[in-house]
Short mmCIF file of C-alpha atoms in Angstrom, two decimals:
data_model
loop_
_atom_site.label_atom_id
_atom_site.label_comp_id
_atom_site.label_asym_id
_atom_site.label_seq_id
_atom_site.Cartn_x
_atom_site.Cartn_y
_atom_site.Cartn_z
CA MET A 223 80.93 9.65 -0.73
CA ASP A 224 82.82 6.76 -2.39
CA LEU A 225 81.61 3.55 -1.40
CA SER A 226 84.79 1.68 -2.19
CA GLN A 227 86.14 2.64 1.32
CA TYR A 228 83.83 0.00 2.91
CA LYS A 229 85.30 -3.41 3.27
CA TRP A 230 84.43 -6.26 5.45
CA GLN A 231 85.18 -10.08 5.49
CA GLY A 232 82.98 -12.34 3.47
CA TYR A 233 82.99 -16.01 2.68
CA ALA A 234 84.73 -17.35 -0.57
CA ARG A 235 82.77 -19.58 -2.72
CA THR A 236 84.24 -21.80 -5.44
CA ASP A 237 82.39 -20.02 -8.15
CA GLY A 238 84.05 -16.82 -7.32
CA ARG A 239 81.12 -15.19 -5.59
CA LYS A 240 81.48 -14.04 -2.04
CA GLY A 241 78.77 -14.55 0.66
CA ILE A 242 78.03 -12.26 3.54
CA ARG A 243 76.69 -15.08 5.50
CA ASN A 244 77.57 -18.82 5.75
CA LYS A 245 74.30 -20.59 6.24
CA VAL A 246 73.28 -24.34 6.44
CA LEU A 247 70.22 -24.45 3.99
CA VAL A 248 67.89 -27.22 4.80
CA VAL A 249 65.60 -27.66 1.75
CA TYR A 250 62.27 -29.81 1.57
CA THR A 251 61.02 -31.02 -1.74
CA VAL A 252 57.44 -31.54 -1.10
CA GLU A 253 55.11 -30.18 1.76
CA CYS A 254 54.95 -33.98 3.15
CA ALA A 255 58.82 -33.36 4.10
CA ALA A 256 58.31 -29.82 5.37
CA PHE A 257 57.73 -30.75 9.15
CA VAL A 258 60.83 -32.70 9.31
CA ALA A 259 63.06 -30.04 7.73
CA LYS A 260 61.70 -27.33 9.83
CA GLU A 261 62.18 -29.60 13.11
CA ILE A 262 65.81 -30.23 12.05
CA ALA A 263 66.40 -26.50 11.77
CA ARG A 264 64.64 -25.68 14.85
CA GLN A 265 66.44 -28.42 16.89
CA ALA A 266 69.88 -27.17 15.42
CA ASN A 267 69.07 -23.90 17.19
CA ASN A 268 71.50 -21.84 15.39
CA LYS A 269 70.72 -18.72 13.48
CA ASP A 270 72.86 -19.85 10.41
CA VAL A 271 70.40 -22.66 9.69
CA ASP A 272 67.64 -21.71 7.46
CA VAL A 273 64.74 -23.61 5.67
CA ILE A 274 63.38 -23.30 2.47
CA GLY A 275 61.12 -25.58 0.30
CA PHE A 276 58.67 -26.29 -2.26
CA SER A 277 55.13 -27.61 -1.59
CA GLY A 278 55.51 -29.83 -4.82
CA CYS A 279 55.31 -32.44 -5.65
CA THR A 280 55.16 -32.19 -9.18
CA ASP A 281 58.67 -30.82 -10.41
CA ASN A 282 57.83 -27.42 -11.79
CA ALA A 283 60.87 -26.29 -13.76
CA TYR A 284 60.73 -22.67 -12.43
CA ALA A 285 60.62 -23.75 -8.79
CA ILE A 286 63.39 -26.22 -9.48
CA ARG A 287 65.43 -23.41 -10.99
CA LEU A 288 64.80 -21.23 -7.83
CA LEU A 289 65.70 -23.94 -5.45
CA VAL A 290 68.93 -24.53 -7.15
CA SER A 291 69.81 -20.96 -7.48
CA LEU A 292 69.29 -20.58 -3.69
CA ILE A 293 71.41 -23.72 -3.12
CA LYS A 294 74.02 -22.16 -5.04
CA HIS A 295 73.66 -18.86 -3.47
CA PRO A 296 76.69 -17.24 -2.06
CA ASN A 297 75.28 -16.88 1.49
CA VAL A 298 74.94 -20.79 1.58
CA GLY A 299 77.78 -22.81 2.89
CA ALA A 300 76.14 -26.15 3.14
CA VAL A 301 72.96 -27.98 2.04
CA LEU A 302 70.71 -30.77 3.38
CA ALA A 303 68.03 -31.78 1.10
CA VAL A 304 64.84 -33.42 2.81
CA GLY A 305 62.54 -35.44 0.60
CA LEU A 306 59.64 -37.80 1.77
CA GLY A 307 60.40 -40.49 -0.92
CA CYS A 308 57.70 -40.50 -3.40
CA GLU A 309 57.83 -37.07 -4.80
CA TYR A 310 58.80 -35.67 -8.25
CA VAL A 311 61.38 -33.23 -6.91
CA GLN A 312 64.59 -35.20 -6.18
CA PRO A 313 66.44 -34.29 -3.04
CA GLN A 314 69.69 -36.01 -4.23
CA ARG A 315 69.73 -33.97 -7.52
CA LEU A 316 69.50 -30.76 -5.06
CA ALA A 317 72.32 -32.11 -3.08
CA ASP A 318 74.46 -32.67 -6.27
CA ALA A 319 73.70 -29.07 -7.17
CA GLY A 320 75.23 -27.98 -3.70
CA ALA A 321 78.24 -30.36 -4.18
CA ASP A 322 78.71 -28.94 -7.69
CA ALA A 323 79.17 -25.44 -6.02
CA GLY A 324 81.80 -26.92 -3.62
CA LYS A 325 79.42 -27.01 -0.66
CA PRO A 326 79.14 -29.89 1.98
CA SER A 327 75.77 -31.55 0.84
CA ASP A 328 73.67 -34.26 1.82
CA TRP A 329 70.16 -35.62 1.42
CA LEU A 330 67.68 -38.14 2.80
CA TYR A 331 64.27 -39.55 2.41
CA ILE A 332 62.06 -39.85 5.33
CA GLN A 333 60.56 -43.01 4.16
CA ASN A 334 64.13 -44.70 4.00
CA GLU A 335 65.10 -43.30 7.39
CA GLY A 336 61.94 -45.00 9.05
CA GLY A 337 59.83 -41.83 9.78
CA THR A 338 59.66 -38.54 11.37
CA ALA A 339 62.01 -39.09 14.62
CA LYS A 340 64.69 -41.02 12.68
CA ALA A 341 64.85 -38.52 10.06
CA ILE A 342 65.22 -35.80 12.27
CA GLU A 343 67.69 -37.39 14.39
CA LYS A 344 69.70 -38.25 11.14
CA GLY A 345 69.21 -34.69 9.66
CA LEU A 346 70.06 -32.92 12.87
CA GLY A 347 73.51 -35.00 13.15
CA VAL A 348 74.29 -34.05 9.46
CA VAL A 349 73.54 -30.25 9.88
CA LEU A 350 75.49 -30.18 13.26
CA ASN A 351 78.46 -31.67 11.35
CA MET A 352 78.04 -29.13 8.68
CA LEU A 353 78.03 -26.22 11.16
CA THR A 354 81.38 -27.47 12.22
CA GLU A 355 82.64 -27.77 8.90
CA LEU A 356 81.52 -24.30 7.89
CA LYS A 357 84.01 -22.92 10.43
CA LYS A 358 86.72 -23.61 7.87
CA THR A 359 85.11 -21.78 5.17
CA PRO A 360 87.88 -19.51 3.80
CA ARG A 361 87.28 -15.61 4.54
CA VAL A 362 87.90 -13.04 2.09
CA GLU A 363 87.88 -9.43 1.81
CA MET A 364 84.78 -7.98 -0.03
CA GLY A 365 83.16 -4.66 -0.46
CA PHE A 366 80.17 -3.11 -2.41
CA CYS A 367 81.78 -4.23 -5.76
CA ASP A 368 81.24 -7.69 -4.80
CA LEU A 369 77.73 -7.34 -4.05
CA VAL A 370 74.52 -7.83 -5.79
CA ILE A 371 71.62 -5.96 -4.08
CA GLY A 372 67.85 -6.40 -4.87
CA ALA A 373 64.96 -3.95 -4.03
CA GLU A 374 61.28 -4.13 -4.00
CA CYS A 375 58.69 -2.34 -2.42
CA GLY A 376 55.22 -3.54 -0.37
CA GLY A 377 52.90 -1.82 1.72
CA SER A 378 53.63 1.29 -0.26
CA ASP A 379 52.11 4.79 0.75
CA TYR A 380 52.86 8.11 -0.60
CA THR A 381 56.33 8.36 0.99
CA SER A 382 57.48 5.36 -0.92
CA GLY A 383 57.95 7.08 -4.31
CA LEU A 384 59.15 10.46 -2.52
CA ALA A 385 61.55 9.03 -0.02
CA GLY A 386 61.97 5.48 0.50
CA ASN A 387 62.54 4.49 -3.23
CA THR A 388 64.35 7.71 -4.22
CA VAL A 389 66.92 7.08 -1.34
CA VAL A 390 67.30 3.37 -2.77
CA GLY A 391 67.67 5.12 -6.28
CA ALA A 392 70.25 7.41 -5.08
CA PHE A 393 72.13 4.45 -3.34
CA TYR A 394 72.01 2.35 -6.53
CA ASP A 395 73.76 4.92 -8.63
CA LYS A 396 76.51 4.90 -6.02
CA LEU A 397 76.58 1.13 -6.07
CA VAL A 398 76.75 0.83 -9.65
CA ASP A 399 79.55 3.55 -9.85
CA THR A 400 81.35 1.54 -7.40
CA GLY A 401 81.21 -1.53 -9.47
CA GLY A 402 78.60 -3.44 -7.59
CA THR A 403 75.35 -4.76 -9.10
CA ALA A 404 71.80 -3.48 -8.40
CA VAL A 405 68.65 -5.65 -9.21
CA PHE A 406 65.02 -3.92 -9.12
CA GLU A 407 61.68 -5.62 -10.05
CA GLU A 408 57.99 -4.94 -10.15
CA ILE A 409 57.52 -4.41 -13.97
CA VAL A 410 53.83 -4.62 -13.67
CA GLU A 411 54.44 -1.32 -11.89
CA ALA A 412 55.99 0.25 -14.96
CA VAL A 413 52.82 1.15 -16.87
CA GLY A 414 53.32 3.91 -18.83
CA LEU A 415 57.09 4.19 -18.61
CA ILE A 416 58.14 2.32 -21.81
CA ASP A 417 59.69 5.54 -23.43
CA LEU A 418 61.64 6.03 -20.08
CA LEU A 419 62.76 2.30 -19.91
CA GLN A 420 63.83 2.43 -23.48
CA LYS A 421 65.81 5.67 -22.78
CA ARG A 422 67.63 4.11 -20.00
CA ALA A 423 68.65 0.86 -21.93
CA ALA A 424 72.43 0.39 -21.88
CA ASN A 425 72.50 -1.07 -25.37
CA ASP A 426 70.23 -2.18 -28.18
CA LYS A 427 69.86 -5.89 -26.57
CA ALA A 428 68.93 -4.38 -23.42
CA ARG A 429 66.38 -2.02 -25.15
CA GLU A 430 64.79 -5.03 -26.98
CA GLU A 431 64.59 -7.08 -23.43
CA LEU A 432 63.16 -4.04 -21.76
CA THR A 433 60.58 -3.61 -24.50
CA GLN A 434 59.60 -7.23 -24.66
CA THR A 435 59.49 -7.41 -20.95
CA TYR A 436 57.19 -4.28 -20.67
CA ASN A 437 55.00 -5.46 -23.40
CA LYS A 438 54.41 -8.93 -21.56
CA ALA A 439 53.52 -7.07 -18.43
CA MET A 440 51.11 -4.93 -20.22
CA ASP A 441 49.51 -7.89 -21.59
CA TYR A 442 49.29 -9.42 -18.36
CA CYS A 443 47.61 -6.47 -16.74
CA LYS A 444 45.24 -6.28 -19.59
CA SER A 445 44.42 -9.91 -19.74
CA VAL A 446 43.76 -10.15 -15.97
CA ARG A 447 42.10 -6.54 -16.13
CA GLN A 448 43.90 -5.38 -13.13
CA TYR A 449 46.66 -3.02 -12.78
CA SER A 450 48.83 -3.15 -9.72
CA ILE A 451 46.85 -0.28 -7.78
CA SER A 452 44.29 -0.68 -5.20
CA PRO A 453 41.31 1.54 -3.67
CA GLY A 454 43.75 1.85 -0.61
CA ASN A 455 46.36 3.42 -2.92
CA PHE A 456 43.77 5.85 -4.18
CA VAL A 457 42.71 6.83 -0.79
CA GLY A 458 46.25 7.42 0.15
CA GLY A 459 46.57 10.05 -2.71
CA LEU A 460 47.98 7.89 -5.67
CA SER A 461 45.68 8.82 -8.48
CA THR A 462 46.87 6.70 -11.32
CA ILE A 463 48.76 3.51 -12.18
CA GLU A 464 51.34 5.81 -13.95
CA GLU A 465 51.93 7.79 -10.70
CA LYS A 466 52.43 4.46 -8.52
CA SER A 467 54.54 3.00 -11.21
CA MET A 468 57.08 6.08 -11.40
CA GLY A 469 57.17 6.03 -7.63
CA ALA A 470 58.16 2.25 -7.81
CA PHE A 471 60.70 2.85 -10.97
CA ILE A 472 62.51 5.59 -9.11
CA LYS A 473 64.23 3.14 -7.04
CA SER A 474 66.16 2.17 -10.14
CA GLY A 475 68.20 5.25 -9.83
CA THR A 476 69.44 7.12 -13.05
CA LYS A 477 72.12 4.64 -14.41
CA PRO A 478 71.83 2.67 -17.60
CA ILE A 479 70.05 -0.58 -17.46
CA ASP A 480 72.22 -3.44 -18.58
CA GLY A 481 69.26 -5.88 -19.36
CA VAL A 482 66.53 -8.14 -17.89
CA LEU A 483 67.06 -11.05 -15.64
CA GLN A 484 64.52 -14.00 -15.33
CA VAL A 485 63.98 -15.50 -11.89
CA SER A 486 67.07 -17.50 -10.88
CA GLU A 487 69.30 -15.95 -13.29
CA ALA A 488 72.42 -14.28 -12.03
CA PRO A 489 73.54 -10.94 -13.71
CA THR A 490 76.17 -11.89 -16.31
CA ARG A 491 78.15 -8.61 -15.45
CA LYS A 492 77.93 -6.01 -13.04
CA GLY A 493 75.65 -3.06 -13.30
CA LEU A 494 71.94 -2.33 -13.08
CA TRP A 495 69.24 -4.99 -13.98
CA LEU A 496 65.57 -5.43 -14.29
CA LEU A 497 64.15 -8.64 -12.81
CA ASP A 498 61.17 -9.83 -14.63
CA SER A 499 59.00 -11.97 -12.47
CA THR A 500 55.96 -12.01 -14.75
CA PRO A 501 55.03 -15.58 -15.84
CA ASP A 502 55.22 -16.08 -19.68
CA PRO A 503 52.22 -15.21 -21.60
CA HIS A 504 51.06 -18.68 -22.64
CA TRP A 505 50.90 -19.71 -18.92
CA MET A 506 49.71 -16.62 -17.63
CA GLN A 507 46.55 -18.31 -16.15
CA PHE A 508 48.69 -20.47 -13.91
CA GLY A 509 50.58 -17.80 -12.09
CA ILE A 510 50.39 -14.66 -10.31
CA THR A 511 53.24 -12.12 -10.68
CA ASN A 512 53.83 -11.28 -7.12
CA PRO A 513 51.48 -13.04 -4.81
CA ASN A 514 53.13 -11.57 -1.81
CA ASP A 515 56.34 -9.62 -0.73
CA ASN A 516 58.32 -12.72 0.34
CA GLU A 517 57.80 -14.01 -3.24
CA GLY A 518 59.32 -11.15 -4.64
CA LEU A 519 62.29 -10.91 -2.14
CA MET A 520 63.04 -14.57 -2.95
CA ASP A 521 63.08 -13.90 -6.71
CA LEU A 522 65.69 -11.22 -6.04
CA ILE A 523 67.70 -13.43 -3.88
CA GLY A 524 67.44 -16.28 -6.38
CA CYS A 525 69.42 -13.84 -8.83
CA GLY A 526 72.31 -14.00 -6.26
CA ALA A 527 71.53 -10.83 -4.14
CA GLN A 528 73.22 -11.26 -0.95
CA VAL A 529 71.27 -8.53 0.80
CA VAL A 530 67.85 -7.20 -0.37
CA PHE A 531 65.85 -3.93 0.33
CA LEU A 532 62.19 -3.97 1.21
CA VAL A 533 60.78 -0.43 0.90
CA THR A 534 57.65 0.23 2.90
CA GLY A 535 55.47 2.98 3.81
CA ARG A 536 52.69 1.51 5.92
CA GLY A 537 55.24 -0.87 7.30
CA ASN A 538 56.04 -4.56 6.89
CA VAL A 539 57.70 -6.87 9.23
CA VAL A 540 59.06 -9.91 7.19
CA GLY A 541 62.62 -11.16 6.52
CA SER A 542 63.86 -13.78 4.40
CA ALA A 543 65.77 -17.06 4.39
CA VAL A 544 69.12 -17.01 2.61
CA ALA A 545 69.67 -13.12 2.53
CA PRO A 546 69.22 -10.49 5.16
CA VAL A 547 66.33 -8.04 4.38
CA ILE A 548 66.87 -4.35 5.05
CA LYS A 549 63.60 -2.59 5.52
CA ILE A 550 63.50 1.22 4.58
CA THR A 551 60.57 3.41 5.02
CA GLY A 552 60.08 7.10 3.93
CA ASN A 553 57.28 7.36 6.59
CA HIS A 554 58.74 8.72 9.85
CA GLU A 555 55.51 7.66 11.87
CA THR A 556 55.81 4.25 10.55
CA PHE A 557 59.39 4.09 11.48
CA MET A 558 58.67 5.19 15.07
CA ASN A 559 55.61 2.96 15.28
CA MET A 560 57.29 -0.01 14.00
CA ASN A 561 60.78 0.72 15.28
CA ASP A 562 61.88 -2.89 16.14
CA ASP A 563 61.12 -3.98 12.45
CA MET A 564 62.36 -0.94 10.58
CA ASP A 565 66.00 -0.62 9.54
CA PHE A 566 66.18 2.82 7.98
CA ASP A 567 64.38 6.11 8.09
CA ALA A 568 64.68 8.08 4.80
CA SER A 569 61.81 10.63 5.64
CA ALA A 570 64.50 13.37 6.10
CA VAL A 571 64.43 14.00 2.43
CA LEU A 572 60.87 15.00 2.60
CA TYR A 573 61.30 17.80 5.08
CA GLY A 574 64.63 19.10 3.79
CA SER A 575 66.31 18.31 6.90
CA LYS A 576 68.63 15.97 5.10
CA ARG A 577 69.57 15.86 1.30
CA LEU A 578 69.04 12.75 -0.78
CA GLU A 579 72.99 12.31 -1.21
CA GLU A 580 73.27 12.30 2.57
CA CYS A 581 70.57 9.71 3.04
CA ALA A 582 71.98 7.40 0.45
CA ASP A 583 75.41 7.52 2.19
CA GLU A 584 73.81 6.70 5.53
CA LEU A 585 72.09 3.87 4.00
CA ALA A 586 75.33 2.70 2.42
CA ALA A 587 76.91 2.64 5.97
CA TYR A 588 74.12 0.80 7.34
CA VAL A 589 74.34 -1.82 4.41
CA ALA A 590 78.11 -2.14 5.16
CA GLY A 591 77.29 -2.94 8.68
CA VAL A 592 74.81 -5.67 7.86
CA CYS A 593 77.16 -7.35 5.52
CA GLY A 594 79.97 -7.15 7.86
CA GLY A 595 77.80 -9.34 10.18
CA GLY A 596 75.59 -6.81 11.95
CA GLU A 597 72.02 -8.17 12.24
CA SER A 598 69.21 -6.53 10.25
CA ARG A 599 66.07 -6.14 12.30
CA ALA A 600 64.40 -9.00 10.67
CA GLU A 601 67.24 -11.20 11.55
CA ARG A 602 67.41 -9.99 15.13
CA LEU A 603 63.65 -10.83 15.51
CA GLY A 604 64.15 -14.21 13.81
CA HIS A 605 62.47 -13.67 10.68
CA LYS A 606 63.10 -16.17 7.89
CA GLU A 607 60.20 -16.24 5.39
CA TYR A 608 60.30 -17.97 2.10
CA PHE A 609 58.03 -18.35 -0.89
CA ILE A 610 58.49 -20.63 -3.71
CA PRO A 611 55.39 -21.16 -5.83
CA TYR A 612 54.61 -22.89 -8.94
CA LYS A 613 55.20 -20.54 -12.02
CA TYR A 614 55.75 -21.00 -15.64
CA GLN A 615 58.59 -18.80 -16.98
CA ASN A 616 61.10 -19.96 -19.61
CA ILE A 617 64.54 -18.63 -19.47
CA LYS A 618 65.02 -16.90 -22.87
CA ARG A 619 67.06 -14.24 -24.38
CA CYS A 620 66.01 -11.82 -27.17
CA GLY A 621 66.47 -13.38 -30.38
CA ASP A 622 65.46 -17.04 -29.10
CA ASP A 623 62.26 -18.21 -30.23
CA MET B 195 59.80 18.16 12.55
CA THR B 196 57.65 20.39 10.50
CA MET B 197 56.95 24.11 10.90
CA GLY B 198 53.90 25.22 9.17
CA GLN B 199 52.28 23.08 6.31
CA LYS B 200 54.28 21.52 3.71
CA ALA B 201 54.00 19.84 0.34
CA PHE B 202 57.07 17.86 -1.13
CA GLN B 203 57.79 18.49 -4.88
CA ILE B 204 60.14 15.91 -6.29
CA ASN B 205 61.09 17.40 -9.59
CA ALA B 206 61.38 21.07 -10.50
CA ALA B 207 59.34 20.39 -13.77
CA ASP B 208 56.12 19.02 -11.84
CA ASN B 209 53.06 20.82 -11.71
CA VAL B 210 51.84 18.99 -8.46
CA ALA B 211 53.39 18.51 -5.10
CA THR B 212 52.49 16.18 -2.37
CA ALA B 213 51.03 17.13 0.93
CA LEU B 214 53.13 15.78 3.75
CA SER B 215 50.29 16.26 6.30
CA GLU B 216 46.71 17.29 5.91
CA VAL B 217 46.72 20.85 4.41
CA ALA B 218 44.02 23.56 5.34
CA PRO B 219 43.26 26.38 3.07
CA GLY B 220 46.03 28.93 3.25
CA GLU B 221 49.73 29.33 2.95
CA ILE B 222 51.76 26.17 2.38
CA THR B 223 55.58 25.80 1.77
CA ILE B 224 56.82 23.64 -1.22
CA THR B 225 59.88 21.50 -0.19
CA GLY B 226 62.15 19.62 -2.38
CA GLU B 227 65.79 20.13 -3.13
CA GLY B 228 66.33 23.67 -4.19
CA LEU B 229 62.64 24.50 -3.93
CA LYS B 230 61.31 26.82 -1.29
CA ASP B 231 58.33 28.47 -2.81
CA LYS B 232 55.06 29.27 -1.06
CA ILE B 233 51.85 28.87 -2.64
CA THR B 234 48.30 29.16 -1.19
CA ALA B 235 46.20 25.97 -0.96
CA ALA B 236 42.82 26.59 -2.21
CA GLU B 237 41.03 23.79 -0.28
CA VAL B 238 41.60 20.87 2.19
CA ILE B 239 44.40 18.43 0.70
CA PRO B 240 44.47 15.11 2.43
CA GLN B 241 47.91 13.77 3.58
CA GLY B 242 49.86 12.13 0.66
CA HIS B 243 47.43 13.75 -1.87
CA LYS B 244 48.51 16.26 -4.57
CA ILE B 245 48.17 20.00 -4.86
CA ALA B 246 48.46 21.93 -8.09
CA VAL B 247 51.51 24.21 -7.98
CA ARG B 248 50.61 26.06 -11.04
CA ASP B 249 47.23 26.59 -13.15
CA ILE B 250 46.87 23.24 -15.28
CA LYS B 251 44.45 23.51 -18.22
CA GLN B 252 42.03 20.67 -19.08
CA GLY B 253 43.84 18.12 -21.56
CA GLU B 254 47.23 18.96 -20.19
CA PRO B 255 49.39 16.35 -18.53
CA ILE B 256 49.67 16.24 -14.91
CA ILE B 257 53.69 15.90 -14.27
CA LYS B 258 55.16 14.35 -11.26
CA TYR B 259 58.78 12.88 -11.16
CA GLY B 260 59.14 15.02 -14.34
CA VAL B 261 56.82 12.50 -16.27
CA PRO B 262 53.24 12.47 -17.21
CA ILE B 263 51.14 10.62 -14.75
CA GLY B 264 47.96 11.19 -16.35
CA THR B 265 45.73 13.99 -18.08
CA ALA B 266 43.73 16.81 -16.48
CA THR B 267 39.85 16.16 -17.16
CA ALA B 268 39.07 19.77 -16.00
CA ASP B 269 40.85 23.26 -15.57
CA ILE B 270 42.85 23.01 -12.27
CA HIS B 271 43.93 26.21 -10.37
CA ASN B 272 47.15 26.71 -8.56
CA GLY B 273 46.69 25.38 -5.13
CA ALA B 274 43.85 23.07 -5.67
CA TRP B 275 43.45 19.34 -4.71
CA VAL B 276 44.47 17.21 -7.85
CA HIS B 277 42.97 13.69 -7.70
CA LEU B 278 40.47 11.35 -9.65
CA HIS B 279 37.88 14.19 -9.74
CA CYS B 280 40.01 16.34 -12.23
CA MET B 281 42.56 13.90 -13.81
CA ARG B 282 42.51 10.31 -15.25
CA SER B 283 44.99 7.62 -16.02
CA ASN B 284 46.06 7.31 -19.61
CA TYR B 285 46.28 3.48 -19.38
CA ASP B 286 43.61 2.36 -16.57
CA GLU B 287 40.26 3.36 -17.45
CA ARG B 288 38.87 1.74 -14.44
CA SER B 289 40.47 4.15 -11.91
CA SER B 290 38.13 6.97 -13.31
CA HIS B 291 35.31 4.97 -11.77
CA LEU B 292 36.42 5.11 -8.12
CA ASP B 293 34.89 7.19 -5.44
CA ILE B 294 37.26 9.96 -4.97
CA TYR B 295 36.98 10.03 -1.19
CA THR B 296 37.07 6.28 -0.48
CA GLY B 297 38.53 4.86 -3.58
CA VAL B 298 35.60 2.30 -3.43
CA PRO B 299 34.76 0.89 -7.08
CA LEU B 300 31.50 2.23 -8.32
CA ASP B 301 31.45 0.02 -11.51
CA GLN B 302 30.95 -3.24 -10.06
CA GLU B 303 27.39 -4.68 -9.49
CA TYR B 304 26.86 -6.97 -6.47
#
């Protein structure tokens, strides 16, 4: 099925990107400001108000880039930055980033406002005004060609590599063919796949980026003496890291890989991209690649993904701030057992009752529904997790020193 | 949903398939697009674990997804359970030191 038939109304942003949500994003700059920020969002009592923040307070470049990329994200219509008043991370600079992207933006210091209650009162007023303002955001027709979609897996079991990720891979092939953009991650789960990665490179530059990224991830695995596979994986039937890796990699589909993104970097053109979330080598001791699933989802959203997939076998419940999470499982029992949380059952491909192609088309229809304003399971339940850690990763391209 | 025991083979080039439920010794249907072979399971295969769909010699690659996922450390017969007792990773040496039933590491002193 041709995905270009799907069209829905999105939100026009001044940078040319299109959003599928129109959120007010409340951003705190340090843990000391987190309560006030969360209370502003709670009292606004509107599903379009999300909170993210950084525990701070030292202004880690990686975390700042991620915050700014989320502020500029196409699903975000307006920004309120909330600081305490003595931290390194500057709420005014964050609000400036929002204003640069043409969004109503404001900021406050709790110390200047006179404490918790007054800061909440002021912030709430700002957010309520922004919600009114956002009703005027111009609507624009959009389709799959305007989307960036990210995918990662978590809580994997034997079905993830056989059904969940294969359906995502088949869908990604269609997305790329339609002129959309697909991002996949988990390079530490590409062990043994260097030949395959190189063969999939769209051009020489992409091949060099993929090779460097693979080698960095391998160095990481060797230096921490840990591959991304656990006793539970072995009990579940995965015998080697190569087997788990291929099960994860298969979600990238079969199209050429256009290059490698660092966290917070938007793709420079449409196509298929690998997201590298591994810390840089000289800082490796200060960062863990993917401490949890929400960190991985946040990284994908930071690259501009308007919607993200979480493929799970054993089941996961999380959603995310900024972008809807669609949870896909290849395990029919998990789908039934955690039905309120699971968006999509991909298990039919295992039993031969549906073809891969058919499942990919059904997934496309579901994604189009969510993009058109339908709630994902996590949105319906109110999940809005986020995770922005300290990490050290320079944005550099091949050829740079 | 299932009639009889089944294992899923994801790529026609594979020499293993994945048991979709616990498999008892006896006939098993191999599913996967375009695949409808029947083989005989030689032993109990736990759910999610691999079954050899042809004879595999010691030193040969174990192929799943059409790529090598490790190397056979013993001769493996068609229908046999394929796991850490008869294959190893080509990268991660530690996984060869795990208990094959529980996955518990046996190489760490406490």
